[in-house]
Amino acid sequence: MNTFIFKNPEIVSNKIADKIIKIVNDKPNAVICIAGGDTPLPVMKELVKRAKRKEVDFTKAYFVGLDEWIGLDKNTRGSCIQTLEDNLYAPLELKENQIIFFNGKANNLKKELDRINKFIQQCGLDFILLGIGMNGHIGFNEPGVNFSSDAQVVPLDNVTTTVMNKYFDEKLPLTEGITLGFKQILNAKELVLMATGLKKADIVKKTIDTPPTNELPATAIKLSKNKTSFFLDEDAANLL
Ligand code: GLP
């Protein structure tokens, strides 16, 4: 596993965008997964900018969602799909069939899990961009997670239900998430964990220093047999 440290979030994002663009230029129908949350926003912006400049063509690529809050869909500002839709999918003018995303409002969640599991089983993931939660979660794989799980519905950890307020206009009574599981994440052909800002420095150091344990979910990425890297800015790498 490699760790790359760059001066600021903008440079980190440009480097990750370079990677995604190369993957899609080499394989136009690549399957890409980009986490929601704040961290990947500048990557999305860069991808849109470069697609507009015709440096890459996303018209044949597929975009898989990493996770969603149970009870939310694109009508709630701050939901994962809304973040991806507004910042990436809509500006790229993706067609509906190019987007494979959990519906957090589905009546039948078992069916929803089956739908996503089936797609990943058939197509796999060529690239996944992950963020890291303040408790070390990946997607909604919270502490205690089973590393060999497919997509699953999980109760949210206390840290997550506190931190989540930053995404929403009002307090929401959310208690569960739906997420790709580590079995799928670790099988991605290339995996990048991105972290920026001083507030991530402590959890980044813990993740790098700790052998794989389900108490700190992000440590699971060390178990991937595929290309895996940390992309950090100097602030997130401050304690290394
Ligand atoms: C959120 C999401 C994750 C995200 C992580 C970090 O709760 N479930 O997909 O990667 O936590 O979020 P942020 O980038 O906003 O710090």
PDB file of C-alpha atoms and ligand atoms in Angstrom:
ATOM      1  CA  MET A   1       0.000   0.000   0.000  1.00  0.00           C
ATOM      2  CA  ASN A   2       1.402   3.396  -0.982  1.00  0.00           C
ATOM      3  CA  THR A   3       0.904   6.721   0.750  1.00  0.00           C
ATOM      4  CA  PHE A   4       1.106   9.868  -1.349  1.00  0.00           C
ATOM      5  CA  ILE A   5       1.184  13.269   0.330  1.00  0.00           C
ATOM      6  CA  PHE A   6       0.568  16.499  -1.566  1.00  0.00           C
ATOM      7  CA  LYS A   7       0.614  20.109  -0.457  1.00  0.00           C
ATOM      8  CA  ASN A   8      -3.123  20.842  -0.519  1.00  0.00           C
ATOM      9  CA  PRO A   9      -6.541  19.313  -1.352  1.00  0.00           C
ATOM     10  CA  GLU A  10      -6.475  20.819  -4.834  1.00  0.00           C
ATOM     11  CA  ILE A  11      -3.303  18.956  -5.818  1.00  0.00           C
ATOM     12  CA  VAL A  12      -4.561  15.732  -4.184  1.00  0.00           C
ATOM     13  CA  SER A  13      -7.772  16.052  -6.203  1.00  0.00           C
ATOM     14  CA  ASN A  14      -5.970  16.743  -9.478  1.00  0.00           C
ATOM     15  CA  LYS A  15      -3.819  13.638  -9.024  1.00  0.00           C
ATOM     16  CA  ILE A  16      -6.866  11.461  -8.302  1.00  0.00           C
ATOM     17  CA  ALA A  17      -8.724  12.957 -11.275  1.00  0.00           C
ATOM     18  CA  ASP A  18      -5.688  12.103 -13.469  1.00  0.00           C
ATOM     19  CA  LYS A  19      -5.997   8.488 -12.358  1.00  0.00           C
ATOM     20  CA  ILE A  20      -9.732   8.250 -13.050  1.00  0.00           C
ATOM     21  CA  ILE A  21      -9.323   9.901 -16.454  1.00  0.00           C
ATOM     22  CA  LYS A  22      -6.567   7.472 -17.432  1.00  0.00           C
ATOM     23  CA  ILE A  23      -8.702   4.506 -16.353  1.00  0.00           C
ATOM     24  CA  VAL A  24     -11.682   5.709 -18.410  1.00  0.00           C
ATOM     25  CA  ASN A  25      -9.529   6.619 -21.414  1.00  0.00           C
ATOM     26  CA  ASP A  26      -8.057   3.094 -21.360  1.00  0.00           C
ATOM     27  CA  LYS A  27     -11.435   1.431 -20.732  1.00  0.00           C
ATOM     28  CA  PRO A  28     -14.379   3.652 -21.733  1.00  0.00           C
ATOM     29  CA  ASN A  29     -16.950   1.373 -20.044  1.00  0.00           C
ATOM     30  CA  ALA A  30     -15.058   1.330 -16.730  1.00  0.00           C
ATOM     31  CA  VAL A  31     -17.053   1.028 -13.497  1.00  0.00           C
ATOM     32  CA  ILE A  32     -16.159   3.835 -11.120  1.00  0.00           C
ATOM     33  CA  CYS A  33     -17.290   4.348  -7.539  1.00  0.00           C
ATOM     34  CA  ILE A  34     -16.818   7.730  -5.866  1.00  0.00           C
ATOM     35  CA  ALA A  35     -17.779   8.207  -2.218  1.00  0.00           C
ATOM     36  CA  GLY A  36     -20.189  10.895  -1.116  1.00  0.00           C
ATOM     37  CA  GLY A  37     -19.229  13.289   1.661  1.00  0.00           C
ATOM     38  CA  ASP A  38     -17.227  16.494   1.452  1.00  0.00           C
ATOM     39  CA  THR A  39     -13.765  15.110   0.759  1.00  0.00           C
ATOM     40  CA  PRO A  40     -14.191  14.029  -2.905  1.00  0.00           C
ATOM     41  CA  LEU A  41     -16.032  17.216  -3.981  1.00  0.00           C
ATOM     42  CA  PRO A  42     -12.932  18.836  -5.547  1.00  0.00           C
ATOM     43  CA  VAL A  43     -12.234  15.590  -7.458  1.00  0.00           C
ATOM     44  CA  MET A  44     -15.751  15.739  -8.913  1.00  0.00           C
ATOM     45  CA  LYS A  45     -15.227  19.376  -9.882  1.00  0.00           C
ATOM     46  CA  GLU A  46     -11.971  18.540 -11.650  1.00  0.00           C
ATOM     47  CA  LEU A  47     -13.535  15.611 -13.527  1.00  0.00           C
ATOM     48  CA  VAL A  48     -16.362  17.839 -14.769  1.00  0.00           C
ATOM     49  CA  LYS A  49     -13.903  20.545 -15.836  1.00  0.00           C
ATOM     50  CA  ARG A  50     -11.769  18.093 -17.766  1.00  0.00           C
ATOM     51  CA  ALA A  51     -14.732  16.345 -19.384  1.00  0.00           C
ATOM     52  CA  LYS A  52     -15.901  19.764 -20.626  1.00  0.00           C
ATOM     53  CA  ARG A  53     -12.428  20.248 -22.101  1.00  0.00           C
ATOM     54  CA  LYS A  54     -12.891  16.884 -23.862  1.00  0.00           C
ATOM     55  CA  GLU A  55      -9.916  15.303 -22.097  1.00  0.00           C
ATOM     56  CA  VAL A  56     -12.143  12.355 -21.206  1.00  0.00           C
ATOM     57  CA  ASP A  57     -15.436  10.913 -22.381  1.00  0.00           C
ATOM     58  CA  PHE A  58     -17.668   9.450 -19.673  1.00  0.00           C
ATOM     59  CA  THR A  59     -20.561   8.518 -21.952  1.00  0.00           C
ATOM     60  CA  LYS A  60     -19.853   4.782 -21.731  1.00  0.00           C
ATOM     61  CA  ALA A  61     -18.663   4.643 -18.104  1.00  0.00           C
ATOM     62  CA  TYR A  62     -20.728   3.410 -15.148  1.00  0.00           C
ATOM     63  CA  PHE A  63     -20.908   5.130 -11.771  1.00  0.00           C
ATOM     64  CA  VAL A  64     -21.748   3.095  -8.673  1.00  0.00           C
ATOM     65  CA  GLY A  65     -22.761   4.736  -5.394  1.00  0.00           C
ATOM     66  CA  LEU A  66     -20.830   3.743  -2.277  1.00  0.00           C
ATOM     67  CA  ASP A  67     -23.529   4.357   0.317  1.00  0.00           C
ATOM     68  CA  GLU A  68     -26.724   6.167   1.309  1.00  0.00           C
ATOM     69  CA  TRP A  69     -28.627   7.151   4.428  1.00  0.00           C
ATOM     70  CA  ILE A  70     -31.695   4.962   4.960  1.00  0.00           C
ATOM     71  CA  GLY A  71     -34.763   7.180   4.555  1.00  0.00           C
ATOM     72  CA  LEU A  72     -33.180   9.617   2.091  1.00  0.00           C
ATOM     73  CA  ASP A  73     -33.125  10.019  -1.663  1.00  0.00           C
ATOM     74  CA  LYS A  74     -32.063  12.821  -4.015  1.00  0.00           C
ATOM     75  CA  ASN A  75     -34.806  15.128  -2.698  1.00  0.00           C
ATOM     76  CA  THR A  76     -32.923  15.711   0.551  1.00  0.00           C
ATOM     77  CA  ARG A  77     -29.990  18.098   0.347  1.00  0.00           C
ATOM     78  CA  GLY A  78     -27.019  16.319   1.869  1.00  0.00           C
ATOM     79  CA  SER A  79     -28.009  12.798   0.825  1.00  0.00           C
ATOM     80  CA  CYS A  80     -25.206  10.890  -0.900  1.00  0.00           C
ATOM     81  CA  ILE A  81     -27.077  10.688  -4.213  1.00  0.00           C
ATOM     82  CA  GLN A  82     -27.854  14.413  -4.154  1.00  0.00           C
ATOM     83  CA  THR A  83     -24.168  15.216  -3.626  1.00  0.00           C
ATOM     84  CA  LEU A  84     -23.070  12.992  -6.496  1.00  0.00           C
ATOM     85  CA  GLU A  85     -25.976  14.023  -8.741  1.00  0.00           C
ATOM     86  CA  ASP A  86     -25.440  17.764  -8.340  1.00  0.00           C
ATOM     87  CA  ASN A  87     -21.658  17.747  -8.441  1.00  0.00           C
ATOM     88  CA  LEU A  88     -20.884  14.988 -10.903  1.00  0.00           C
ATOM     89  CA  TYR A  89     -23.674  13.056 -12.621  1.00  0.00           C
ATOM     90  CA  ALA A  90     -25.797  16.011 -13.769  1.00  0.00           C
ATOM     91  CA  PRO A  91     -22.871  18.188 -14.913  1.00  0.00           C
ATOM     92  CA  LEU A  92     -21.495  15.182 -16.845  1.00  0.00           C
ATOM     93  CA  GLU A  93     -24.983  14.657 -18.327  1.00  0.00           C
ATOM     94  CA  LEU A  94     -24.901  10.936 -17.514  1.00  0.00           C
ATOM     95  CA  LYS A  95     -27.785   8.784 -18.658  1.00  0.00           C
ATOM     96  CA  GLU A  96     -29.882   6.975 -16.059  1.00  0.00           C
ATOM     97  CA  ASN A  97     -28.492   3.559 -16.965  1.00  0.00           C
ATOM     98  CA  GLN A  98     -24.961   4.773 -16.199  1.00  0.00           C
ATOM     99  CA  ILE A  99     -25.820   5.378 -12.537  1.00  0.00           C
ATOM    100  CA  ILE A 100     -26.140   2.471 -10.111  1.00  0.00           C
ATOM    101  CA  PHE A 101     -27.046   3.941  -6.742  1.00  0.00           C
ATOM    102  CA  PHE A 102     -28.760   2.744  -3.577  1.00  0.00           C
ATOM    103  CA  ASN A 103     -32.251   4.129  -3.068  1.00  0.00           C
ATOM    104  CA  GLY A 104     -32.328   4.887   0.669  1.00  0.00           C
ATOM    105  CA  LYS A 105     -36.113   5.181   0.450  1.00  0.00           C
ATOM    106  CA  ALA A 106     -36.753   1.773  -1.143  1.00  0.00           C
ATOM    107  CA  ASN A 107     -39.630  -0.122   0.480  1.00  0.00           C
ATOM    108  CA  ASN A 108     -37.843  -3.403   0.009  1.00  0.00           C
ATOM    109  CA  LEU A 109     -34.241  -2.970   1.129  1.00  0.00           C
ATOM    110  CA  LYS A 110     -33.427  -6.623   0.557  1.00  0.00           C
ATOM    111  CA  LYS A 111     -34.295  -6.141  -3.139  1.00  0.00           C
ATOM    112  CA  GLU A 112     -32.177  -3.000  -3.190  1.00  0.00           C
ATOM    113  CA  LEU A 113     -29.181  -4.896  -1.817  1.00  0.00           C
ATOM    114  CA  ASP A 114     -29.742  -7.705  -4.353  1.00  0.00           C
ATOM    115  CA  ARG A 115     -29.901  -5.200  -7.227  1.00  0.00           C
ATOM    116  CA  ILE A 116     -26.570  -3.599  -6.332  1.00  0.00           C
ATOM    117  CA  ASN A 117     -24.893  -6.905  -5.428  1.00  0.00           C
ATOM    118  CA  LYS A 118     -25.922  -8.342  -8.773  1.00  0.00           C
ATOM    119  CA  PHE A 119     -24.459  -5.414 -10.716  1.00  0.00           C
ATOM    120  CA  ILE A 120     -21.137  -5.589  -8.857  1.00  0.00           C
ATOM    121  CA  GLN A 121     -20.996  -9.348  -9.209  1.00  0.00           C
ATOM    122  CA  GLN A 122     -21.432  -9.024 -12.968  1.00  0.00           C
ATOM    123  CA  CYS A 123     -19.296  -5.983 -13.689  1.00  0.00           C
ATOM    124  CA  GLY A 124     -16.914  -5.522 -10.732  1.00  0.00           C
ATOM    125  CA  LEU A 125     -15.398  -2.162  -9.835  1.00  0.00           C
ATOM    126  CA  ASP A 126     -12.473  -0.780 -11.821  1.00  0.00           C
ATOM    127  CA  PHE A 127     -11.794   2.041  -9.393  1.00  0.00           C
ATOM    128  CA  ILE A 128     -13.093   3.156  -6.030  1.00  0.00           C
ATOM    129  CA  LEU A 129     -12.455   6.484  -4.326  1.00  0.00           C
ATOM    130  CA  LEU A 130     -13.106   6.309  -0.585  1.00  0.00           C
ATOM    131  CA  GLY A 131     -13.307   8.897   2.149  1.00  0.00           C
ATOM    132  CA  ILE A 132     -12.786   8.084   5.815  1.00  0.00           C
ATOM    133  CA  GLY A 133     -15.168   8.904   8.652  1.00  0.00           C
ATOM    134  CA  MET A 134     -13.993  10.380  11.960  1.00  0.00           C
ATOM    135  CA  ASN A 135     -14.423   6.897  13.507  1.00  0.00           C
ATOM    136  CA  GLY A 136     -12.575   5.228  10.633  1.00  0.00           C
ATOM    137  CA  HIS A 137     -15.701   4.093   8.820  1.00  0.00           C
ATOM    138  CA  ILE A 138     -15.652   3.464   5.075  1.00  0.00           C
ATOM    139  CA  GLY A 139     -18.983   4.069   3.381  1.00  0.00           C
ATOM    140  CA  PHE A 140     -21.251   3.015   6.223  1.00  0.00           C
ATOM    141  CA  ASN A 141     -19.061   0.127   7.273  1.00  0.00           C
ATOM    142  CA  GLU A 142     -18.974   1.107  10.926  1.00  0.00           C
ATOM    143  CA  PRO A 143     -16.696  -0.239  13.715  1.00  0.00           C
ATOM    144  CA  GLY A 144     -17.383  -3.957  14.288  1.00  0.00           C
ATOM    145  CA  VAL A 145     -18.095  -4.559  10.560  1.00  0.00           C
ATOM    146  CA  ASN A 146     -17.619  -7.943   8.929  1.00  0.00           C
ATOM    147  CA  PHE A 147     -14.848  -7.606   6.332  1.00  0.00           C
ATOM    148  CA  SER A 148     -16.283 -10.331   4.088  1.00  0.00           C
ATOM    149  CA  SER A 149     -19.735  -8.821   3.595  1.00  0.00           C
ATOM    150  CA  ASP A 150     -21.460  -7.783   0.352  1.00  0.00           C
ATOM    151  CA  ALA A 151     -23.727  -4.714   0.398  1.00  0.00           C
ATOM    152  CA  GLN A 152     -25.573  -4.385   3.678  1.00  0.00           C
ATOM    153  CA  VAL A 153     -27.862  -2.218   5.814  1.00  0.00           C
ATOM    154  CA  VAL A 154     -26.167  -1.192   9.042  1.00  0.00           C
ATOM    155  CA  PRO A 155     -27.010   0.754  12.214  1.00  0.00           C
ATOM    156  CA  LEU A 156     -25.122   4.031  12.343  1.00  0.00           C
ATOM    157  CA  ASP A 157     -22.404   4.472  14.941  1.00  0.00           C
ATOM    158  CA  ASN A 158     -22.739   7.325  17.489  1.00  0.00           C
ATOM    159  CA  VAL A 159     -19.852   9.233  15.926  1.00  0.00           C
ATOM    160  CA  THR A 160     -21.607   9.104  12.540  1.00  0.00           C
ATOM    161  CA  THR A 161     -24.941  10.361  13.880  1.00  0.00           C
ATOM    162  CA  THR A 162     -23.111  13.323  15.447  1.00  0.00           C
ATOM    163  CA  VAL A 163     -20.916  14.170  12.457  1.00  0.00           C
ATOM    164  CA  MET A 164     -23.808  13.772   9.956  1.00  0.00           C
ATOM    165  CA  ASN A 165     -25.378  17.059  11.012  1.00  0.00           C
ATOM    166  CA  LYS A 166     -22.784  18.877   8.873  1.00  0.00           C
ATOM    167  CA  TYR A 167     -24.476  17.586   5.708  1.00  0.00           C
ATOM    168  CA  PHE A 168     -28.083  18.573   6.382  1.00  0.00           C
ATOM    169  CA  ASP A 169     -30.078  21.793   6.697  1.00  0.00           C
ATOM    170  CA  GLU A 170     -31.929  20.424   9.735  1.00  0.00           C
ATOM    171  CA  LYS A 171     -31.489  17.650  12.300  1.00  0.00           C
ATOM    172  CA  LEU A 172     -32.659  14.351  10.804  1.00  0.00           C
ATOM    173  CA  PRO A 173     -33.587  11.239  12.791  1.00  0.00           C
ATOM    174  CA  LEU A 174     -31.356   8.883  10.763  1.00  0.00           C
ATOM    175  CA  THR A 175     -30.329   5.580  12.325  1.00  0.00           C
ATOM    176  CA  GLU A 176     -29.206   3.318   9.480  1.00  0.00           C
ATOM    177  CA  GLY A 177     -27.136   3.355   6.325  1.00  0.00           C
ATOM    178  CA  ILE A 178     -26.938   1.147   3.247  1.00  0.00           C
ATOM    179  CA  THR A 179     -23.458   0.536   1.918  1.00  0.00           C
ATOM    180  CA  LEU A 180     -21.225  -1.523  -0.319  1.00  0.00           C
ATOM    181  CA  GLY A 181     -19.495  -4.133   1.809  1.00  0.00           C
ATOM    182  CA  PHE A 182     -15.781  -4.709   2.181  1.00  0.00           C
ATOM    183  CA  LYS A 183     -15.896  -7.852   0.059  1.00  0.00           C
ATOM    184  CA  GLN A 184     -16.822  -5.615  -2.890  1.00  0.00           C
ATOM    185  CA  ILE A 185     -14.630  -2.662  -1.914  1.00  0.00           C
ATOM    186  CA  LEU A 186     -11.509  -4.804  -1.487  1.00  0.00           C
ATOM    187  CA  ASN A 187     -12.073  -6.440  -4.875  1.00  0.00           C
ATOM    188  CA  ALA A 188     -11.982  -3.118  -6.738  1.00  0.00           C
ATOM    189  CA  LYS A 189      -9.117  -3.218  -9.259  1.00  0.00           C
ATOM    190  CA  GLU A 190      -7.762   0.004  -7.788  1.00  0.00           C
ATOM    191  CA  LEU A 191      -8.625   1.609  -4.483  1.00  0.00           C
ATOM    192  CA  VAL A 192      -7.755   5.118  -3.281  1.00  0.00           C
ATOM    193  CA  LEU A 193      -8.493   6.425   0.183  1.00  0.00           C
ATOM    194  CA  MET A 194      -8.521  10.221   0.157  1.00  0.00           C
ATOM    195  CA  ALA A 195      -8.245  12.353   3.290  1.00  0.00           C
ATOM    196  CA  THR A 196      -7.682  16.078   3.599  1.00  0.00           C
ATOM    197  CA  GLY A 197      -7.644  18.593   6.439  1.00  0.00           C
ATOM    198  CA  LEU A 198      -6.265  18.615   9.973  1.00  0.00           C
ATOM    199  CA  LYS A 199      -9.385  17.062  11.474  1.00  0.00           C
ATOM    200  CA  LYS A 200      -8.581  13.790   9.672  1.00  0.00           C
ATOM    201  CA  ALA A 201      -4.939  13.681  10.857  1.00  0.00           C
ATOM    202  CA  ASP A 202      -5.619  11.558  13.953  1.00  0.00           C
ATOM    203  CA  ILE A 203      -7.769   8.888  12.255  1.00  0.00           C
ATOM    204  CA  VAL A 204      -5.356   8.741   9.291  1.00  0.00           C
ATOM    205  CA  LYS A 205      -2.410   8.090  11.627  1.00  0.00           C
ATOM    206  CA  LYS A 206      -4.376   5.412  13.542  1.00  0.00           C
ATOM    207  CA  THR A 207      -5.386   3.727  10.270  1.00  0.00           C
ATOM    208  CA  ILE A 208      -1.834   3.660   8.981  1.00  0.00           C
ATOM    209  CA  ASP A 209      -0.371   2.450  12.313  1.00  0.00           C
ATOM    210  CA  THR A 210      -2.966  -0.256  13.091  1.00  0.00           C
ATOM    211  CA  PRO A 211      -3.009  -3.744  11.556  1.00  0.00           C
ATOM    212  CA  PRO A 212      -6.362  -4.745  10.023  1.00  0.00           C
ATOM    213  CA  THR A 213      -9.067  -4.863  12.676  1.00  0.00           C
ATOM    214  CA  ASN A 214     -12.823  -4.478  12.327  1.00  0.00           C
ATOM    215  CA  GLU A 215     -12.762  -2.007  15.237  1.00  0.00           C
ATOM    216  CA  LEU A 216     -11.154   0.444  12.797  1.00  0.00           C
ATOM    217  CA  PRO A 217     -12.858  -0.341   9.471  1.00  0.00           C
ATOM    218  CA  ALA A 218     -10.471   1.667   7.253  1.00  0.00           C
ATOM    219  CA  THR A 219      -7.643  -0.718   8.192  1.00  0.00           C
ATOM    220  CA  ALA A 220      -9.430  -3.316   6.013  1.00  0.00           C
ATOM    221  CA  ILE A 221      -8.056  -1.719   2.875  1.00  0.00           C
ATOM    222  CA  LYS A 222      -4.647  -3.170   3.781  1.00  0.00           C
ATOM    223  CA  LEU A 223      -6.176  -6.581   3.021  1.00  0.00           C
ATOM    224  CA  SER A 224      -6.836  -5.766  -0.627  1.00  0.00           C
ATOM    225  CA  LYS A 225      -4.671  -7.714  -3.071  1.00  0.00           C
ATOM    226  CA  ASN A 226      -5.133  -4.976  -5.666  1.00  0.00           C
ATOM    227  CA  LYS A 227      -3.522  -1.556  -6.079  1.00  0.00           C
ATOM    228  CA  THR A 228      -4.312   0.446  -2.937  1.00  0.00           C
ATOM    229  CA  SER A 229      -3.138   3.926  -1.931  1.00  0.00           C
ATOM    230  CA  PHE A 230      -3.694   6.733   0.508  1.00  0.00           C
ATOM    231  CA  PHE A 231      -3.846  10.185  -1.069  1.00  0.00           C
ATOM    232  CA  LEU A 232      -3.417  12.809   1.634  1.00  0.00           C
ATOM    233  CA  ASP A 233      -2.814  16.510   1.869  1.00  0.00           C
ATOM    234  CA  GLU A 234      -0.150  17.806   4.253  1.00  0.00           C
ATOM    235  CA  ASP A 235      -2.746  18.574   6.931  1.00  0.00           C
ATOM    236  CA  ALA A 236      -4.213  15.058   6.981  1.00  0.00           C
ATOM    237  CA  ALA A 237      -0.657  13.671   7.021  1.00  0.00           C
ATOM    238  CA  ASN A 238       0.348  16.016   9.832  1.00  0.00           C
ATOM    239  CA  LEU A 239       0.851  13.288  12.471  1.00  0.00           C
ATOM    240  CA  LEU A 240       2.647  10.753  10.254  1.00  0.00           C
TER     241      LEU A 240
HETATM  242  C1  GLP B   1     -19.671   9.793   5.459  1.00  0.00           C
HETATM  243  C2  GLP B   1     -20.003   8.835   4.318  1.00  0.00           C
HETATM  244  C3  GLP B   1     -18.759   8.268   3.679  1.00  0.00           C
HETATM  245  C4  GLP B   1     -17.707   9.348   3.621  1.00  0.00           C
HETATM  246  C5  GLP B   1     -17.237   9.611   5.036  1.00  0.00           C
HETATM  247  C6  GLP B   1     -16.344  10.831   5.147  1.00  0.00           C
HETATM  248  O1  GLP B   1     -20.535   9.570   6.541  1.00  0.00           O
HETATM  249  N1  GLP B   1     -20.831   7.759   4.734  1.00  0.00           N
HETATM  250  O2  GLP B   1     -19.042   7.764   2.397  1.00  0.00           O
HETATM  251  O3  GLP B   1     -16.631   8.933   2.822  1.00  0.00           O
HETATM  252  O4  GLP B   1     -18.330   9.687   5.933  1.00  0.00           O
HETATM  253  O5  GLP B   1     -17.070  11.990   4.879  1.00  0.00           O
HETATM  254  P1  GLP B   1     -16.400  13.416   4.642  1.00  0.00           P
HETATM  255  O6  GLP B   1     -15.637  13.311   3.373  1.00  0.00           O
HETATM  256  O7  GLP B   1     -17.547  14.387   4.565  1.00  0.00           O
HETATM  257  O8  GLP B   1     -15.497  13.667   5.811  1.00  0.00           O
END
